[in-house]
Amino acid sequence: MPVEPETEVLLSRTEIAAAIDRLAAEVRRDYLGKCPLLVGILKGSFVFMADLVRRLDFPLEIDFVRLSSYGPGTESSGQVRVVQGLRSPVRGREVLVIEDIVDTGLTDSYFLEYLRKRRPASLRLCSLLDKPARRRFPVKIDYLGFSIPDRFVVGYGLDLDEKYRNLSDVCVLVEG
Ligand code: IMP
């Protein structure tokens, strides 16, 4: 087995759970009775999405897209690819995009524009994490869990070369 880098907890599962309670209350306040379409961006958002929707006690629908702006490693390739598109119609729907992390903003600025062209009734973004120091493309985050420093994070759905998604905490990699 190859040796993986060590990890250190940046945000514990307890802190994450408290943030998701808060986010769920905000989303509930804004979408109760509106049957929103929650669109998760795969793969990174799958854990966050699963925890968030189980705190939402009103009718809603779920879909997923797979977009890719990263090749192997930790740097963005600068291009967004739609690997798997939406199956649900968006026109006239209250659409809430669920993201794991907004980094340069490339992926979300692209995808929000892609959705906007399809004429939803409303369009908002909910992200667990934000790395504002890295922003190159402006993105409005309507519901945010945490703003974090410019470190590469893994766990709670986030990966490095497909590893670490299964960690329950958001962690940083320890160098060396
Ligand atoms: P952006 O297009 O640069 O904003 O990057 C968005 C995507 O890059 C996220 O949805 C993640 O999949 C990935 N990403 C950005 N930063 C990190 C990180 O620190 N750890 C793991 N994935 C990241």
mmCIF file of C-alpha atoms and ligand atoms in Angstrom:
data_model
loop_
_atom_site.group_PDB
_atom_site.id
_atom_site.type_symbol
_atom_site.label_atom_id
_atom_site.label_comp_id
_atom_site.label_asym_id
_atom_site.label_seq_id
_atom_site.Cartn_x
_atom_site.Cartn_y
_atom_site.Cartn_z
ATOM 1 C CA MET A 1 0.000 0.000 0.000
ATOM 2 C CA PRO A 2 1.345 3.501 -0.848
ATOM 3 C CA VAL A 3 1.851 5.755 2.175
ATOM 4 C CA GLU A 4 -0.681 8.637 2.239
ATOM 5 C CA PRO A 5 0.175 12.027 3.796
ATOM 6 C CA GLU A 6 -0.955 12.526 7.407
ATOM 7 C CA THR A 7 -3.997 14.704 8.080
ATOM 8 C CA GLU A 8 -4.833 17.221 10.788
ATOM 9 C CA VAL A 9 -8.380 18.283 11.685
ATOM 10 C CA LEU A 10 -9.273 21.810 10.570
ATOM 11 C CA LEU A 11 -13.045 21.591 11.161
ATOM 12 C CA SER A 12 -14.343 18.835 13.403
ATOM 13 C CA ARG A 13 -17.497 16.842 12.714
ATOM 14 C CA THR A 14 -19.113 18.618 15.688
ATOM 15 C CA GLU A 15 -18.371 22.063 14.260
ATOM 16 C CA ILE A 16 -19.600 20.927 10.838
ATOM 17 C CA ALA A 17 -22.839 19.566 12.309
ATOM 18 C CA ALA A 18 -23.507 22.873 14.108
ATOM 19 C CA ALA A 19 -22.886 24.826 10.883
ATOM 20 C CA ILE A 20 -25.264 22.563 8.963
ATOM 21 C CA ASP A 21 -27.958 23.068 11.617
ATOM 22 C CA ARG A 22 -27.610 26.811 11.056
ATOM 23 C CA LEU A 23 -27.614 26.486 7.249
ATOM 24 C CA ALA A 24 -30.664 24.206 7.318
ATOM 25 C CA ALA A 25 -32.555 26.783 9.403
ATOM 26 C CA GLU A 26 -31.666 29.516 6.877
ATOM 27 C CA VAL A 27 -32.662 27.353 3.891
ATOM 28 C CA ARG A 28 -35.899 26.305 5.602
ATOM 29 C CA ARG A 29 -36.810 29.936 6.311
ATOM 30 C CA ASP A 30 -36.354 30.847 2.616
ATOM 31 C CA TYR A 31 -37.741 27.738 0.863
ATOM 32 C CA LEU A 32 -40.491 26.303 3.086
ATOM 33 C CA GLY A 33 -43.544 25.643 0.876
ATOM 34 C CA LYS A 34 -41.639 26.278 -2.396
ATOM 35 C CA CYS A 35 -40.477 22.739 -3.267
ATOM 36 C CA PRO A 36 -36.964 23.793 -4.320
ATOM 37 C CA LEU A 37 -34.662 21.777 -6.563
ATOM 38 C CA LEU A 38 -31.364 21.183 -4.777
ATOM 39 C CA VAL A 39 -28.545 20.548 -7.242
ATOM 40 C CA GLY A 40 -25.449 18.932 -5.760
ATOM 41 C CA ILE A 41 -22.144 19.275 -7.567
ATOM 42 C CA LEU A 42 -20.443 15.877 -7.555
ATOM 43 C CA LYS A 43 -18.488 14.383 -6.280
ATOM 44 C CA GLY A 44 -17.397 16.660 -3.436
ATOM 45 C CA SER A 45 -20.840 17.761 -2.216
ATOM 46 C CA PHE A 46 -22.320 14.301 -1.651
ATOM 47 C CA VAL A 47 -21.664 14.116 2.110
ATOM 48 C CA PHE A 48 -22.714 17.726 2.760
ATOM 49 C CA MET A 49 -25.847 17.292 0.628
ATOM 50 C CA ALA A 50 -26.827 14.114 2.488
ATOM 51 C CA ASP A 51 -26.453 15.786 5.885
ATOM 52 C CA LEU A 52 -28.166 19.018 4.824
ATOM 53 C CA VAL A 53 -31.268 17.487 3.213
ATOM 54 C CA ARG A 54 -31.914 15.240 6.204
ATOM 55 C CA ARG A 55 -32.330 18.406 8.284
ATOM 56 C CA LEU A 56 -34.894 19.854 5.830
ATOM 57 C CA ASP A 57 -38.369 18.699 6.805
ATOM 58 C CA PHE A 58 -40.377 19.970 3.824
ATOM 59 C CA PRO A 59 -40.900 18.870 0.198
ATOM 60 C CA LEU A 60 -37.910 19.355 -2.081
ATOM 61 C CA GLU A 61 -36.256 17.593 -4.997
ATOM 62 C CA ILE A 62 -32.636 16.582 -5.509
ATOM 63 C CA ASP A 63 -30.481 16.261 -8.582
ATOM 64 C CA PHE A 64 -26.741 16.050 -9.184
ATOM 65 C CA VAL A 65 -24.319 17.249 -11.813
ATOM 66 C CA ARG A 66 -20.721 16.349 -12.278
ATOM 67 C CA LEU A 67 -18.488 19.199 -13.276
ATOM 68 C CA SER A 68 -14.774 19.022 -13.366
ATOM 69 C CA SER A 69 -12.230 21.804 -13.242
ATOM 70 C CA TYR A 70 -9.434 19.815 -11.646
ATOM 71 C CA GLY A 71 -7.072 17.340 -13.212
ATOM 72 C CA PRO A 72 -4.913 15.143 -10.991
ATOM 73 C CA GLY A 73 -3.248 17.051 -8.128
ATOM 74 C CA THR A 74 -4.374 20.210 -6.363
ATOM 75 C CA GLU A 75 -4.360 22.877 -9.105
ATOM 76 C CA SER A 76 -7.310 23.815 -11.297
ATOM 77 C CA SER A 77 -6.901 23.212 -15.028
ATOM 78 C CA GLY A 78 -8.754 26.501 -15.668
ATOM 79 C CA GLN A 79 -11.526 24.856 -17.686
ATOM 80 C CA VAL A 80 -14.911 23.530 -16.620
ATOM 81 C CA ARG A 81 -16.248 20.320 -18.126
ATOM 82 C CA VAL A 82 -19.770 18.995 -17.668
ATOM 83 C CA VAL A 83 -19.181 15.313 -17.038
ATOM 84 C CA GLN A 84 -22.812 14.524 -16.185
ATOM 85 C CA GLY A 85 -25.615 17.034 -16.737
ATOM 86 C CA LEU A 86 -28.932 17.713 -14.991
ATOM 87 C CA ARG A 87 -31.911 15.454 -15.551
ATOM 88 C CA SER A 88 -34.495 17.783 -13.968
ATOM 89 C CA PRO A 89 -36.047 20.753 -15.813
ATOM 90 C CA VAL A 90 -34.859 24.016 -14.290
ATOM 91 C CA ARG A 91 -37.182 26.543 -15.932
ATOM 92 C CA GLY A 92 -39.465 28.168 -13.355
ATOM 93 C CA ARG A 93 -37.953 26.200 -10.443
ATOM 94 C CA GLU A 94 -36.487 27.516 -7.211
ATOM 95 C CA VAL A 95 -32.955 26.190 -7.662
ATOM 96 C CA LEU A 96 -30.403 25.920 -4.866
ATOM 97 C CA VAL A 97 -26.925 24.745 -5.854
ATOM 98 C CA ILE A 98 -25.051 22.761 -3.192
ATOM 99 C CA GLU A 99 -21.261 22.976 -3.342
ATOM 100 C CA ASP A 100 -18.493 21.629 -1.129
ATOM 101 C CA ILE A 101 -16.046 24.490 -1.572
ATOM 102 C CA VAL A 102 -15.690 27.683 -3.595
ATOM 103 C CA ASP A 103 -12.037 28.136 -4.423
ATOM 104 C CA THR A 104 -11.115 30.227 -7.503
ATOM 105 C CA GLY A 105 -14.853 30.511 -8.252
ATOM 106 C CA LEU A 106 -14.408 29.181 -11.793
ATOM 107 C CA THR A 107 -16.692 26.161 -11.404
ATOM 108 C CA ASP A 108 -19.539 27.992 -9.705
ATOM 109 C CA SER A 109 -19.450 31.138 -11.828
ATOM 110 C CA TYR A 110 -19.648 28.875 -14.898
ATOM 111 C CA PHE A 111 -22.379 26.621 -13.536
ATOM 112 C CA LEU A 112 -24.551 29.427 -12.118
ATOM 113 C CA GLU A 113 -24.467 31.132 -15.531
ATOM 114 C CA TYR A 114 -25.304 27.804 -17.211
ATOM 115 C CA LEU A 115 -28.358 27.474 -14.940
ATOM 116 C CA ARG A 116 -29.368 31.135 -15.229
ATOM 117 C CA LYS A 117 -29.722 30.708 -19.003
ATOM 118 C CA ARG A 118 -32.282 27.986 -18.310
ATOM 119 C CA ARG A 119 -34.553 30.520 -16.553
ATOM 120 C CA PRO A 120 -35.086 29.255 -13.005
ATOM 121 C CA ALA A 121 -37.557 31.243 -10.835
ATOM 122 C CA SER A 122 -34.686 31.783 -8.413
ATOM 123 C CA LEU A 123 -31.075 30.656 -8.198
ATOM 124 C CA ARG A 124 -28.890 30.597 -5.097
ATOM 125 C CA LEU A 125 -25.687 28.949 -3.954
ATOM 126 C CA CYS A 126 -25.027 27.119 -0.696
ATOM 127 C CA SER A 127 -21.421 26.136 0.000
ATOM 128 C CA LEU A 128 -19.956 24.414 3.017
ATOM 129 C CA LEU A 129 -16.562 26.076 2.558
ATOM 130 C CA ASP A 130 -15.149 29.231 1.017
ATOM 131 C CA LYS A 131 -11.489 30.032 0.325
ATOM 132 C CA PRO A 132 -11.805 33.785 -0.413
ATOM 133 C CA ALA A 133 -8.023 34.310 -0.743
ATOM 134 C CA ARG A 134 -8.066 32.193 -3.921
ATOM 135 C CA ARG A 135 -10.954 33.905 -5.697
ATOM 136 C CA ARG A 136 -10.421 34.827 -9.359
ATOM 137 C CA PHE A 137 -14.019 34.665 -10.590
ATOM 138 C CA PRO A 138 -16.637 36.527 -8.505
ATOM 139 C CA VAL A 139 -19.297 34.274 -6.963
ATOM 140 C CA LYS A 140 -22.069 35.212 -4.540
ATOM 141 C CA ILE A 141 -22.459 32.587 -1.831
ATOM 142 C CA ASP A 142 -25.965 32.904 -0.352
ATOM 143 C CA TYR A 143 -25.519 30.283 2.395
ATOM 144 C CA LEU A 144 -22.019 29.623 3.727
ATOM 145 C CA GLY A 145 -20.753 27.185 6.334
ATOM 146 C CA PHE A 146 -17.160 28.351 6.872
ATOM 147 C CA SER A 147 -14.614 30.699 5.401
ATOM 148 C CA ILE A 148 -11.220 28.957 5.560
ATOM 149 C CA PRO A 149 -7.586 29.958 4.962
ATOM 150 C CA ASP A 150 -5.748 29.135 1.749
ATOM 151 C CA ARG A 151 -4.941 25.502 2.560
ATOM 152 C CA PHE A 152 -5.823 22.408 0.557
ATOM 153 C CA VAL A 153 -8.470 20.532 2.535
ATOM 154 C CA VAL A 154 -9.744 16.966 2.361
ATOM 155 C CA GLY A 155 -12.441 14.908 4.035
ATOM 156 C CA TYR A 156 -16.203 15.243 4.438
ATOM 157 C CA GLY A 157 -16.541 14.579 0.682
ATOM 158 C CA LEU A 158 -13.447 16.514 -0.457
ATOM 159 C CA ASP A 159 -10.627 14.608 -2.054
ATOM 160 C CA LEU A 160 -7.020 14.611 -3.118
ATOM 161 C CA ASP A 161 -6.805 12.386 -6.183
ATOM 162 C CA GLU A 162 -10.035 10.643 -5.070
ATOM 163 C CA LYS A 163 -8.705 9.780 -1.597
ATOM 164 C CA TYR A 164 -9.897 11.043 1.808
ATOM 165 C CA ARG A 165 -13.564 11.686 0.846
ATOM 166 C CA ASN A 166 -14.631 9.305 3.618
ATOM 167 C CA LEU A 167 -13.085 11.274 6.516
ATOM 168 C CA SER A 168 -15.742 12.647 8.897
ATOM 169 C CA ASP A 169 -13.854 15.895 9.576
ATOM 170 C CA VAL A 170 -12.483 18.538 7.214
ATOM 171 C CA CYS A 171 -8.709 18.099 7.410
ATOM 172 C CA VAL A 172 -5.526 19.641 6.085
ATOM 173 C CA LEU A 173 -2.627 17.554 4.833
ATOM 174 C CA VAL A 174 0.484 17.660 6.964
ATOM 175 C CA GLU A 175 3.609 18.254 4.873
ATOM 176 C CA GLY A 176 6.618 15.988 4.997
HETATM 177 P P1 IMP B 1 -13.000 26.357 -8.171
HETATM 178 O O1 IMP B 1 -13.606 26.202 -9.534
HETATM 179 O O2 IMP B 1 -11.548 26.764 -8.250
HETATM 180 O O3 IMP B 1 -13.790 27.288 -7.273
HETATM 181 O O4 IMP B 1 -12.946 24.932 -7.521
HETATM 182 C C1 IMP B 1 -14.080 24.263 -7.173
HETATM 183 C C2 IMP B 1 -13.816 22.792 -6.975
HETATM 184 O O5 IMP B 1 -12.426 22.485 -6.794
HETATM 185 C C3 IMP B 1 -14.492 22.337 -5.722
HETATM 186 O O6 IMP B 1 -15.819 21.968 -5.976
HETATM 187 C C4 IMP B 1 -13.627 21.170 -5.298
HETATM 188 O O7 IMP B 1 -14.067 19.991 -5.942
HETATM 189 C C5 IMP B 1 -12.247 21.524 -5.792
HETATM 190 N N1 IMP B 1 -11.428 22.109 -4.708
HETATM 191 C C6 IMP B 1 -11.074 23.381 -4.519
HETATM 192 N N2 IMP B 1 -10.328 23.549 -3.416
HETATM 193 C C7 IMP B 1 -10.221 22.319 -2.876
HETATM 194 C C8 IMP B 1 -9.579 21.823 -1.680
HETATM 195 O O8 IMP B 1 -8.960 22.542 -0.867
HETATM 196 N N3 IMP B 1 -9.700 20.475 -1.470
HETATM 197 C C9 IMP B 1 -10.364 19.637 -2.304
HETATM 198 N N4 IMP B 1 -10.985 20.070 -3.406
HETATM 199 C C10 IMP B 1 -10.912 21.391 -3.697
#
